[in-house]
CSV table of N, CA, C and O in Angstrom, one decimal:
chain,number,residue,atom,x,y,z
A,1,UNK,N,108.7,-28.4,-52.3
A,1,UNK,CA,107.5,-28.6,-53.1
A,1,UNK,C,106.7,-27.3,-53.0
A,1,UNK,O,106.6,-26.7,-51.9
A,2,UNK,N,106.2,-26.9,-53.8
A,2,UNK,CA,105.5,-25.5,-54.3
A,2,UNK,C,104.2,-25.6,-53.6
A,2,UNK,O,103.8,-26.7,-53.4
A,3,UNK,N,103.4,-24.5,-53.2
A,3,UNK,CA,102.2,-24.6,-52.5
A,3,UNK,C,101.3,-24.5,-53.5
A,3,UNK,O,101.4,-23.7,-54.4
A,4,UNK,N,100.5,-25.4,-53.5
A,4,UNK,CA,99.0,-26.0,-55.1
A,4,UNK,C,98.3,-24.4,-54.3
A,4,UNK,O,98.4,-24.3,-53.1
A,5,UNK,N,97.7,-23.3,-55.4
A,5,UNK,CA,97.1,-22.6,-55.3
A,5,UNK,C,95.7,-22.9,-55.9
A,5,UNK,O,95.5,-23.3,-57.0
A,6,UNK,N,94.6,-22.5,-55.0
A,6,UNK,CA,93.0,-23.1,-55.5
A,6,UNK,C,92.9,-21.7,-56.6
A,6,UNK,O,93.5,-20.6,-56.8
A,7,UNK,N,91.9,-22.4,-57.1
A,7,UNK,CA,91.1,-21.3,-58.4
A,7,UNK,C,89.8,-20.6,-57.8
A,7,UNK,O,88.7,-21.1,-57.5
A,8,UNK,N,90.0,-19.4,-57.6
A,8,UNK,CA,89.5,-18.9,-57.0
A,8,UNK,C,88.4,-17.7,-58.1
A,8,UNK,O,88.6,-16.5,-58.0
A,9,UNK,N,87.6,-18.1,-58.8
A,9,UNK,CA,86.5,-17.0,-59.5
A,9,UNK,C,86.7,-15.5,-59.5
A,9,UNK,O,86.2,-15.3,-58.4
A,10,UNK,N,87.0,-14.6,-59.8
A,10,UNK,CA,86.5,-13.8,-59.5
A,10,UNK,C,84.7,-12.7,-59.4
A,10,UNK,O,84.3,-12.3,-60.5
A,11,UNK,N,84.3,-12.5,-58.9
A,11,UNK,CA,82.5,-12.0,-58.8
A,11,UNK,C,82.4,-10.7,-58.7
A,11,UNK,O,82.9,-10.0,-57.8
A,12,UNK,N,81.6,-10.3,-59.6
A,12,UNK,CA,81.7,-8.8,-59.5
A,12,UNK,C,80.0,-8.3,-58.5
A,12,UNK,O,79.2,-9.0,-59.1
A,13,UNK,N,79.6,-7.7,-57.8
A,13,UNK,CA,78.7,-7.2,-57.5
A,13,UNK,C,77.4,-7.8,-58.0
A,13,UNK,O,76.5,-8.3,-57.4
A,14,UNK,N,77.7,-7.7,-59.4
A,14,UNK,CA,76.4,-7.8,-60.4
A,14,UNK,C,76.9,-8.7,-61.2
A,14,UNK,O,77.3,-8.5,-62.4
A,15,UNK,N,76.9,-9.9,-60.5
A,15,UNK,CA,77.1,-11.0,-61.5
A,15,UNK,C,75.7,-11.8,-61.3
A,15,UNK,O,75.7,-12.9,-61.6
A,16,UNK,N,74.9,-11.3,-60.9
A,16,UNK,CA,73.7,-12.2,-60.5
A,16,UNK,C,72.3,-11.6,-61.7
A,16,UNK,O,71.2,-12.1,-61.8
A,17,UNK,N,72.8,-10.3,-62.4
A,17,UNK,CA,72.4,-9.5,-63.7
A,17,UNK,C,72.4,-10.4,-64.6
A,17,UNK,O,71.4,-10.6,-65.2
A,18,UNK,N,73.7,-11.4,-64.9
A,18,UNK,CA,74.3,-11.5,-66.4
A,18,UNK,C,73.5,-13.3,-66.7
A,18,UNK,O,73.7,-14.0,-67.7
A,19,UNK,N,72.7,-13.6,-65.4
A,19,UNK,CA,71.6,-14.5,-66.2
A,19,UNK,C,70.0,-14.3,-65.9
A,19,UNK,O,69.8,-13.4,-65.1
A,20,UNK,N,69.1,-14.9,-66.3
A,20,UNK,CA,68.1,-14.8,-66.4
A,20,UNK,C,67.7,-15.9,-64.8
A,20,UNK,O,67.1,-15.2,-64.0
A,21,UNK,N,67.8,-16.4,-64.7
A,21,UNK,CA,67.5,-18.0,-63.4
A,21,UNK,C,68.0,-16.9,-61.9
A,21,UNK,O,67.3,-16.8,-60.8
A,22,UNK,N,69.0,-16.3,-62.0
A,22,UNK,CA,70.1,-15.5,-61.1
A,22,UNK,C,69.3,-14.5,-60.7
A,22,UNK,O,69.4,-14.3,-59.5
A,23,UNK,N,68.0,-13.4,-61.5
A,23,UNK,CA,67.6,-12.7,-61.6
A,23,UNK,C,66.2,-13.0,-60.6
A,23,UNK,O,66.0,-12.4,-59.6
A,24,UNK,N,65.2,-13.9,-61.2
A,24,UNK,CA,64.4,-14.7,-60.8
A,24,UNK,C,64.9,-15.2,-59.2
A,24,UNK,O,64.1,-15.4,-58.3
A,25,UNK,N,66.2,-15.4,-59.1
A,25,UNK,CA,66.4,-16.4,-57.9
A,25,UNK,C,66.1,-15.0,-56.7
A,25,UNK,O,65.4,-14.8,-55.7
A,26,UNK,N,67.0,-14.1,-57.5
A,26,UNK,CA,67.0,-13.0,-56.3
A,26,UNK,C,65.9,-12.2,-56.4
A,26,UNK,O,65.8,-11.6,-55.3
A,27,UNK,N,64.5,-12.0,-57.5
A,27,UNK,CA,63.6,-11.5,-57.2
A,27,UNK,C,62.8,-12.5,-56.1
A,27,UNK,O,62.3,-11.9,-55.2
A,28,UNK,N,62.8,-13.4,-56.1
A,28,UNK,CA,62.1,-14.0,-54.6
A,28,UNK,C,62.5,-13.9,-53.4
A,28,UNK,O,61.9,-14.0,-52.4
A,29,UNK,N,63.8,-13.9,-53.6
A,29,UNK,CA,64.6,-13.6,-52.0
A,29,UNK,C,64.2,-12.8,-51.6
A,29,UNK,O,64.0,-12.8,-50.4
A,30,UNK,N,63.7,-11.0,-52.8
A,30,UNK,CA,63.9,-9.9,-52.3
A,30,UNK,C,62.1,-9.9,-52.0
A,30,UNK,O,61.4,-8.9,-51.7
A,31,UNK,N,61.6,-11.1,-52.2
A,31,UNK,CA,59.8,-11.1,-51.4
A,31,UNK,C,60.0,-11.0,-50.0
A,31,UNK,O,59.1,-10.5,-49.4
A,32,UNK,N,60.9,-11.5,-49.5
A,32,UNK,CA,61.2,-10.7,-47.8
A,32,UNK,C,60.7,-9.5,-47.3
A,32,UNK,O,60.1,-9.3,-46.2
A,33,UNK,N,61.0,-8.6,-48.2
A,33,UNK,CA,60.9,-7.2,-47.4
A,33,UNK,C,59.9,-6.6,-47.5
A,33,UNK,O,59.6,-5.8,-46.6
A,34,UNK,N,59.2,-6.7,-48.4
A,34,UNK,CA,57.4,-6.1,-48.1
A,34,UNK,C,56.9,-7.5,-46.8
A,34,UNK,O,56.2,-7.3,-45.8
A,35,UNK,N,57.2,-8.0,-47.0
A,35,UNK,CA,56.7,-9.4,-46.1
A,35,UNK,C,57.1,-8.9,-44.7
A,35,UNK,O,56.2,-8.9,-43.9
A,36,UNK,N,58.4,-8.3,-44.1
A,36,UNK,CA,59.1,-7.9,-43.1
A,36,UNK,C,58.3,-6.4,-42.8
A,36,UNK,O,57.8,-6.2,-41.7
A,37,UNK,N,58.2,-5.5,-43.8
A,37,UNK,CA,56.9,-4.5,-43.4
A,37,UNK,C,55.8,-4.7,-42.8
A,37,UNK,O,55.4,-4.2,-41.8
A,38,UNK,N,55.1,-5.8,-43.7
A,38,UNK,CA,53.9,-6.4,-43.3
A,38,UNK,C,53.8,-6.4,-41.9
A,38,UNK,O,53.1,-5.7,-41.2
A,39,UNK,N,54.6,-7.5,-41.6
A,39,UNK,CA,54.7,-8.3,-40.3
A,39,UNK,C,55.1,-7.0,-39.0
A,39,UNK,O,54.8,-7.2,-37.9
A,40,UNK,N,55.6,-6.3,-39.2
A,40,UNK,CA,56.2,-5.1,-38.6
A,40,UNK,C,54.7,-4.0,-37.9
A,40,UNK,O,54.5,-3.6,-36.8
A,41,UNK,N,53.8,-4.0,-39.4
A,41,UNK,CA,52.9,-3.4,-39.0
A,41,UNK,C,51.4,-4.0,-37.9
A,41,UNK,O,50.6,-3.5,-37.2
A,42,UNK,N,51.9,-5.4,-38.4
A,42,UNK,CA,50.9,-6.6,-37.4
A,42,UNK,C,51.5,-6.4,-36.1
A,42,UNK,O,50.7,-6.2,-35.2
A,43,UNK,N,52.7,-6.3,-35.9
A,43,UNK,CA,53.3,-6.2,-34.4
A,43,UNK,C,53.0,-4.7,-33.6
A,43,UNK,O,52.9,-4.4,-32.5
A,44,UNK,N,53.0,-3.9,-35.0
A,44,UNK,CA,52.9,-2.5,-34.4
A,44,UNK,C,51.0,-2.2,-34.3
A,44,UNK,O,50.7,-1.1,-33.9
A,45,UNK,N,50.3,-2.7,-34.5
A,45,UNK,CA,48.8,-3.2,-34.5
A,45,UNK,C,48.4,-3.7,-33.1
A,45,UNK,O,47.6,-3.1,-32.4
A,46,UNK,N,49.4,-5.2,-32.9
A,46,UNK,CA,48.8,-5.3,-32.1
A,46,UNK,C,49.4,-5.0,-30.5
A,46,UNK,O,49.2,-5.6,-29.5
A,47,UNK,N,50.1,-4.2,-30.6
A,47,UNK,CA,50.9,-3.5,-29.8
A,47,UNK,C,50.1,-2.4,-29.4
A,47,UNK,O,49.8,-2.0,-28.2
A,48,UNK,N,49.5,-1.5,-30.8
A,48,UNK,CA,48.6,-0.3,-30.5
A,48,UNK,C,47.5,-1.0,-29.4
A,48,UNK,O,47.4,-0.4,-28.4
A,49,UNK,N,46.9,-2.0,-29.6
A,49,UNK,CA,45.8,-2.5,-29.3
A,49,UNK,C,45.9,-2.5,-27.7
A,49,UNK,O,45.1,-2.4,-26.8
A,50,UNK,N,47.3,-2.6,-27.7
A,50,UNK,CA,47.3,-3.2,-25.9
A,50,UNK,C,47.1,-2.3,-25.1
A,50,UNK,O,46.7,-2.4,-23.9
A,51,UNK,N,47.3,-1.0,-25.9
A,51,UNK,CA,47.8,0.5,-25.0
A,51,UNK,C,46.9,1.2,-24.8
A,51,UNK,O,46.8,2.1,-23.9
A,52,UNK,N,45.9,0.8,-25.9
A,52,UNK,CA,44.2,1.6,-26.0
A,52,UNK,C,43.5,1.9,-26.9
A,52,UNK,O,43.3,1.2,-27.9
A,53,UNK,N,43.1,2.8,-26.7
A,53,UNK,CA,41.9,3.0,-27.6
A,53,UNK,C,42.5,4.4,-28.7
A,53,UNK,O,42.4,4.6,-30.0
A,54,UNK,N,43.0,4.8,-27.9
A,54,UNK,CA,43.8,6.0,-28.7
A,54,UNK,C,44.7,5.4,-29.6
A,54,UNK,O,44.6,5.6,-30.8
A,55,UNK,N,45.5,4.7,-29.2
A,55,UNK,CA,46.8,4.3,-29.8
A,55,UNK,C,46.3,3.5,-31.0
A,55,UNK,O,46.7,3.5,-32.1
A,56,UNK,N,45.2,2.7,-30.4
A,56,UNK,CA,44.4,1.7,-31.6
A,56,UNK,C,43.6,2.4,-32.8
A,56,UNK,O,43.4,1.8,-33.8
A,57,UNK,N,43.2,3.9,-32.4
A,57,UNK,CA,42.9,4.5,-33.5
A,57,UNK,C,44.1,5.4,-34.2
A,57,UNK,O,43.9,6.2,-35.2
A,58,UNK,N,45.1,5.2,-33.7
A,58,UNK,CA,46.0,6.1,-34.6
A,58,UNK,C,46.6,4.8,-35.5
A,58,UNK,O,46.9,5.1,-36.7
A,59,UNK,N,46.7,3.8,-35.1
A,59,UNK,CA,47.0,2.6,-36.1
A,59,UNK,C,46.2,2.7,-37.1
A,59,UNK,O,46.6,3.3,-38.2
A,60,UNK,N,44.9,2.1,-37.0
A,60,UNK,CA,44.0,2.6,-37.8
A,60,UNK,C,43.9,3.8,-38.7
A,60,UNK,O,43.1,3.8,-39.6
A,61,UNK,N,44.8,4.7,-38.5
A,61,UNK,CA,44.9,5.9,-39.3
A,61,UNK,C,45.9,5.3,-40.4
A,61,UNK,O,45.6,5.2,-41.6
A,62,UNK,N,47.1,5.0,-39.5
A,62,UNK,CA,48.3,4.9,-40.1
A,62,UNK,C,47.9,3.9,-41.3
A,62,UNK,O,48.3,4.2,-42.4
A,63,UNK,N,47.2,2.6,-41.1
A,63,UNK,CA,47.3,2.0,-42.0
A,63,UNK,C,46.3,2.1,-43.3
A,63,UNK,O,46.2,1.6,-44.4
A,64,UNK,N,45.7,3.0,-42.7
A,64,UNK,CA,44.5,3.7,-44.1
A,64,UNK,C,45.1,4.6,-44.9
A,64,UNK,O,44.5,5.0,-45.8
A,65,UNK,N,46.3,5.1,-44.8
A,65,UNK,CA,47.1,5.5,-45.2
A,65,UNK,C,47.4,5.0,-46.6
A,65,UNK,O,47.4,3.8,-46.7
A,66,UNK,N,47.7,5.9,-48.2
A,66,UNK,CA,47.3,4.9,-49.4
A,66,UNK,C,48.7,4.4,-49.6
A,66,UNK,O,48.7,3.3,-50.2
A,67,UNK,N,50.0,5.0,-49.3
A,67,UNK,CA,51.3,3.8,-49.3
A,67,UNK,C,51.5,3.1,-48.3
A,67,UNK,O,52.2,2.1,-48.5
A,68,UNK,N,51.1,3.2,-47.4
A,68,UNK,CA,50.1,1.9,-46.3
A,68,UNK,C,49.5,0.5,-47.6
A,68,UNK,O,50.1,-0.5,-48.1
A,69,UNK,N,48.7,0.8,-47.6
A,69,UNK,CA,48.0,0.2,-48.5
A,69,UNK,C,48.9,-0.4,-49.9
A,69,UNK,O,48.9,-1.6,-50.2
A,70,UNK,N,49.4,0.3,-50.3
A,70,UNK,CA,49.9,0.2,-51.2
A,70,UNK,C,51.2,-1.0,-50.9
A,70,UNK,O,51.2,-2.1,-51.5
A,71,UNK,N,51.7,-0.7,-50.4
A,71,UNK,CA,52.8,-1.9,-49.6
A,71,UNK,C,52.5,-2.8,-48.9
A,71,UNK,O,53.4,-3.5,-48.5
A,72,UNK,N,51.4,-3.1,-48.6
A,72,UNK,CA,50.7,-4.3,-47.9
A,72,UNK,C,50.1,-4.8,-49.3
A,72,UNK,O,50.0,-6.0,-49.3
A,73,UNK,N,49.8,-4.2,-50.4
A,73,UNK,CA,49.5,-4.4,-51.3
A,73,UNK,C,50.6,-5.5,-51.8
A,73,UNK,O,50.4,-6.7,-51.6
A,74,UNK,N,51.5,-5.0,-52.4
A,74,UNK,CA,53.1,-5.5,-53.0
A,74,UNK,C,53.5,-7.1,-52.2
A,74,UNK,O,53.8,-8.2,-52.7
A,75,UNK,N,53.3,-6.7,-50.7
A,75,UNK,CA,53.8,-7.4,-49.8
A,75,UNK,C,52.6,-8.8,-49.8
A,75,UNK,O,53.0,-9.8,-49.2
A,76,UNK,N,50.8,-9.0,-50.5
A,76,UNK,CA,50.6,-9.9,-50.8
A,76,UNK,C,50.7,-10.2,-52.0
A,76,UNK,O,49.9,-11.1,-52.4
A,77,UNK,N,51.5,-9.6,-53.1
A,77,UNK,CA,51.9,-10.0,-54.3
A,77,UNK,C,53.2,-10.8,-54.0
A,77,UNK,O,53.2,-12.0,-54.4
A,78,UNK,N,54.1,-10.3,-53.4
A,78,UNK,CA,55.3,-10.5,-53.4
A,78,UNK,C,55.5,-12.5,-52.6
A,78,UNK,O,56.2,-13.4,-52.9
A,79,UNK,N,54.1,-12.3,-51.3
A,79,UNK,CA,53.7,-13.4,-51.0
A,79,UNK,C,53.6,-14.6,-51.6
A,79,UNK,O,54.3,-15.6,-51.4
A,80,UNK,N,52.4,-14.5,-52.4
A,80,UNK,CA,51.9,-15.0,-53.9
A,80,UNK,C,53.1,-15.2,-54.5
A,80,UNK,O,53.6,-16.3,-54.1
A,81,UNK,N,53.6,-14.7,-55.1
A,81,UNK,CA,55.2,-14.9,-56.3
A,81,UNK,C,55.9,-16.3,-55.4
A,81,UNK,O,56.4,-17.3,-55.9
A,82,UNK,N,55.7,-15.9,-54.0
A,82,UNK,CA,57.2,-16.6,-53.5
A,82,UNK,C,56.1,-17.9,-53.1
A,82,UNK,O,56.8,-18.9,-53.4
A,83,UNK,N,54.9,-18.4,-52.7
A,83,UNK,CA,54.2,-19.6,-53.0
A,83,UNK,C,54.1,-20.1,-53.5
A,83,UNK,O,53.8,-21.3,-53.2
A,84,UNK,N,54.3,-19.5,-55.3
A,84,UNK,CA,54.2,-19.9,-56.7
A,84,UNK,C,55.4,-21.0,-57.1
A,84,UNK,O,55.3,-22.1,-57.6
A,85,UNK,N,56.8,-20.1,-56.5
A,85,UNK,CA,57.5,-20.3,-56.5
A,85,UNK,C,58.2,-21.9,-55.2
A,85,UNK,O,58.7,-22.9,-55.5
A,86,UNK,N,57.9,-21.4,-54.3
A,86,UNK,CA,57.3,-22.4,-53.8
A,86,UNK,C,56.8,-24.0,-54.3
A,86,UNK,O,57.3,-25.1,-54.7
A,87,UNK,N,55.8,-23.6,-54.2
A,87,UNK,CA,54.7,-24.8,-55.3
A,87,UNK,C,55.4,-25.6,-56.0
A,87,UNK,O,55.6,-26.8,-55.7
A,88,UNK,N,55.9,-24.7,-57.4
A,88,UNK,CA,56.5,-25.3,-58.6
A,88,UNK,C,57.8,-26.2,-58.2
A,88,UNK,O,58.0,-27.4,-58.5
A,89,UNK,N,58.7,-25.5,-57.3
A,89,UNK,CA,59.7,-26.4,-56.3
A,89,UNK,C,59.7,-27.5,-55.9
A,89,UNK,O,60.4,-28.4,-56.2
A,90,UNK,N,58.9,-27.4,-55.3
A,90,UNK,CA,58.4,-28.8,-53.7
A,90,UNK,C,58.3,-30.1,-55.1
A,90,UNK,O,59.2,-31.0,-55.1
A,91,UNK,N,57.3,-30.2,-56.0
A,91,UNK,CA,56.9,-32.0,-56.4
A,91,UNK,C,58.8,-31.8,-57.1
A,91,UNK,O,59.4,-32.9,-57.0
A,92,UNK,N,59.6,-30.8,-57.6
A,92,UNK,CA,61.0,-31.4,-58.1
A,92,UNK,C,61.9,-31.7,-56.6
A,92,UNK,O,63.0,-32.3,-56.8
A,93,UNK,N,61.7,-31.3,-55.3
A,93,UNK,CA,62.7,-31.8,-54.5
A,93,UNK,C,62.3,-33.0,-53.5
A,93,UNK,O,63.1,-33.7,-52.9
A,94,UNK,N,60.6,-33.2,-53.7
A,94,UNK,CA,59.9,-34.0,-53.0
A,94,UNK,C,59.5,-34.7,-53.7
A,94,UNK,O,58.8,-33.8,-54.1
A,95,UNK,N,59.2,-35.6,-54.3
A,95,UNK,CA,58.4,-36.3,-55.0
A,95,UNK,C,57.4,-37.1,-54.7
A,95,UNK,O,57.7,-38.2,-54.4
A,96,UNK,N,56.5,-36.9,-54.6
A,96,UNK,CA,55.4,-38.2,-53.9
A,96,UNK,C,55.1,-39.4,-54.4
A,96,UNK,O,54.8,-39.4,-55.6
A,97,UNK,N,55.2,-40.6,-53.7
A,97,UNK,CA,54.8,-41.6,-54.4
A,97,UNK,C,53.8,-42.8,-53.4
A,97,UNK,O,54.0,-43.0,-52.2
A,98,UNK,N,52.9,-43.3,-54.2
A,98,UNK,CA,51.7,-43.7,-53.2
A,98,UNK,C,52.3,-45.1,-54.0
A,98,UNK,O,52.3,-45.0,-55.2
A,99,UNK,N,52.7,-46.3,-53.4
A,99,UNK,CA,53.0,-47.7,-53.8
A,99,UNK,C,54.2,-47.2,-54.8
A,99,UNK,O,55.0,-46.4,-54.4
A,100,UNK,N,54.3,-47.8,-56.2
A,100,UNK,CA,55.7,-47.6,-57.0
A,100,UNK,C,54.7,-46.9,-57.8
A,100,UNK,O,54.9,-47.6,-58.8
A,101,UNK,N,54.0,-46.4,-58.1
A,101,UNK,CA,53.6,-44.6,-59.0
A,101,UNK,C,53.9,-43.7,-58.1
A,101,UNK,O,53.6,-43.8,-56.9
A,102,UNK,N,54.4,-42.5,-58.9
A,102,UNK,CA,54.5,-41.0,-58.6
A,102,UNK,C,53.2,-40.1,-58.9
A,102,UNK,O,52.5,-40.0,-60.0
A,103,UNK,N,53.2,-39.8,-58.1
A,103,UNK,CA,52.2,-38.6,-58.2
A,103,UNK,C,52.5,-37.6,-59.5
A,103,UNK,O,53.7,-37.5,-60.0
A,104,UNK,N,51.9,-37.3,-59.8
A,104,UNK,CA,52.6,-36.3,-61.3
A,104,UNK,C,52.6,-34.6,-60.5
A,104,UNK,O,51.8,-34.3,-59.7
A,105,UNK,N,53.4,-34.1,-60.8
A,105,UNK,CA,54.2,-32.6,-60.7
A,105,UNK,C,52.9,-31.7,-60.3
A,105,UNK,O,52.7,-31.3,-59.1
A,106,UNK,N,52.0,-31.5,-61.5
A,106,UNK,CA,50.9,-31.0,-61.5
A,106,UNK,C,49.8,-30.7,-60.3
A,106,UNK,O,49.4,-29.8,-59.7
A,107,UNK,N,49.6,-32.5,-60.4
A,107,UNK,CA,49.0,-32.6,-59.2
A,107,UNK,C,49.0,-32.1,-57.5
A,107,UNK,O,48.1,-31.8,-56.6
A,108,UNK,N,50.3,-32.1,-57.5
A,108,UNK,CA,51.0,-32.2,-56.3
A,108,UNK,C,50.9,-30.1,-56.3
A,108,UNK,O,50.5,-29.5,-55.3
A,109,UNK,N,51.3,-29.6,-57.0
A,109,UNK,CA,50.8,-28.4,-57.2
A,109,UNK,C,49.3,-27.6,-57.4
A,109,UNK,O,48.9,-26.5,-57.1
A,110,UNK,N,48.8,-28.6,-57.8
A,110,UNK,CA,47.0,-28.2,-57.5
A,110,UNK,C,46.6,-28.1,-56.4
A,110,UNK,O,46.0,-27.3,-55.7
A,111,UNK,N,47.0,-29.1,-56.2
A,111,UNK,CA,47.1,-29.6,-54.3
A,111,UNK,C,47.4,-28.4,-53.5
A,111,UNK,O,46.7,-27.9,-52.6
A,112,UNK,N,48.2,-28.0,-53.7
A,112,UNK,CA,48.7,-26.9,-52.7
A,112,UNK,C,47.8,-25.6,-52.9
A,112,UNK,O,47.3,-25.0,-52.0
A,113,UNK,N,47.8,-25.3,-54.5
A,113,UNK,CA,46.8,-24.3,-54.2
A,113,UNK,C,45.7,-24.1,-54.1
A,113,UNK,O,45.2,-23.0,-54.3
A,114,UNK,N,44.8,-25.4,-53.6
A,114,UNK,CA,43.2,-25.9,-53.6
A,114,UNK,C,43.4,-25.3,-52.1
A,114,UNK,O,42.7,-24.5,-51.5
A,115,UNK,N,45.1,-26.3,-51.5
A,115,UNK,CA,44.8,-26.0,-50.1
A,115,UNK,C,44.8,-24.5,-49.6
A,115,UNK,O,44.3,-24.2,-48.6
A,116,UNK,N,45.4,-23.5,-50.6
A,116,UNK,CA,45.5,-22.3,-50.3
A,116,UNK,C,44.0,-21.5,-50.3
A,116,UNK,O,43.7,-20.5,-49.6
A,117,UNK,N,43.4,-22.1,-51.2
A,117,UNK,CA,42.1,-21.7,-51.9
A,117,UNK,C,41.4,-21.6,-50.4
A,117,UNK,O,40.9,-20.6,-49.8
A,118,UNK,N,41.5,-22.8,-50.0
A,118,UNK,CA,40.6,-23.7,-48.8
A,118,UNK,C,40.6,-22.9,-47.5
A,118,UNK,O,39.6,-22.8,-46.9
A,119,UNK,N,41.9,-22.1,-47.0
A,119,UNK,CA,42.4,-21.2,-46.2
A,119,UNK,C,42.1,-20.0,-46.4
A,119,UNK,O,42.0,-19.3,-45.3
A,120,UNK,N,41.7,-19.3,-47.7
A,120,UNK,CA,41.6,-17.8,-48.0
A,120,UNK,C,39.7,-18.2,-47.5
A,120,UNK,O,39.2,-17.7,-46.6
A,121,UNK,N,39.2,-19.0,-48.1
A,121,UNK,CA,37.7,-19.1,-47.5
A,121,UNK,C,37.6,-19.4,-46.5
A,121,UNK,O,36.8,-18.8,-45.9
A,122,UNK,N,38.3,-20.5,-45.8
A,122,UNK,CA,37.6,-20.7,-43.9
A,122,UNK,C,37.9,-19.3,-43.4
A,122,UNK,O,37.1,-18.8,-42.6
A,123,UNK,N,39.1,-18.4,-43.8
A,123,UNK,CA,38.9,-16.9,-43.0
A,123,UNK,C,38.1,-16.0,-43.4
A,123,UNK,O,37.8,-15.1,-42.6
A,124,UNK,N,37.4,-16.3,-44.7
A,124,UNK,CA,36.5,-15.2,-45.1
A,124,UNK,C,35.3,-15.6,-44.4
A,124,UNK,O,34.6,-14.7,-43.8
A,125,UNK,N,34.7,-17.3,-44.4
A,125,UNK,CA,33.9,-17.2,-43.5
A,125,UNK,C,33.9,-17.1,-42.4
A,125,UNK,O,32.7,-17.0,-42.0
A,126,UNK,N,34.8,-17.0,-41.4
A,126,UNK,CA,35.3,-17.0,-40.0
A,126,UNK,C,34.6,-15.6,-40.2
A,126,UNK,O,33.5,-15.5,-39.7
A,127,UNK,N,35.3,-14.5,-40.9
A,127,UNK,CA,35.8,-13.2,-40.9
A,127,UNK,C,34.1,-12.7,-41.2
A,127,UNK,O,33.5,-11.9,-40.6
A,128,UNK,N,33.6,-13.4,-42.2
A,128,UNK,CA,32.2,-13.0,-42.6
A,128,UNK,C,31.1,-13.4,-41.8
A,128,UNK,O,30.0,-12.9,-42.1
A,129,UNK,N,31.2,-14.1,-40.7
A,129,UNK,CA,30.4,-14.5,-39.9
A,129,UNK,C,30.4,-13.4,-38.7
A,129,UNK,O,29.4,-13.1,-38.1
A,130,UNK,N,31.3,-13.1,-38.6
A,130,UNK,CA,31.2,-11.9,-37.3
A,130,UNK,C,30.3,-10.7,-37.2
A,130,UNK,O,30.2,-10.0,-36.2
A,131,UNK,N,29.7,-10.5,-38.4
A,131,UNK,CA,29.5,-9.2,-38.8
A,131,UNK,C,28.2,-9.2,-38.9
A,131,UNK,O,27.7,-8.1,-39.3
């Protein structure tokens, strides 16, 4: 008896080019890496911090810096996109349901970004109260 051979696709590199969804999928994956800068510079921050006063003003340098800036910049866009992204997800894998009605899509997306709303202000007041 002959060995059944599987069907095996061939994939070129840039097969993730030739749709539109493919494109989109991998622009959010690639929201990682300003996010991985980000976070890199929080560690390298509060690392300066431990060492002194010197070190904590050379941070301070470093991140006043305008492609500093600029990539912390990207990196809360890129944030943003992938929450969006996010959001729109969750009511199609989760669905909420209070008794036998569903929550509608919408809602469950409002929801999230009221709660995001809710979080950008308790830190501004936190952050605005100090001062």
């Amino acid at each position: 008896m002959a060995k059944q051979s599987s069907y095996l696709p061939r994939l070129t590199r840039t097969w993730w080019l030739k749709h539109r969804y493919f494109k989109l999928y991998m622009a959010r994956e690639a929201t990682v890496l300003p996010l991985v800068f980000f976070i890199g510079c929080l560690l390298a921050g509060l690392y300066s911090l431990l060492q002194g006063t010197e070190s904590w003003a050379g941070w301070l340098a470093f991140m006043a810096h305008p492609l500093v800036i600029l990539l912390n910049c990207l990196a809360l866009a890129a944030s943003l996109f992938h929450a969006w992204t996010f959001f729109e997800l969750f009511p199609r894998v989760m669905p909420l349901r209070v008794g036998t009605r569903t929550i509608p899509a919408s809602f469950i997306v409002l929801g999230q970004w009221v709660g995001v709303v809710a979080v950008i202000a308790l830190f501004a007041w936190i952050l605005g109260s100090g001062s």
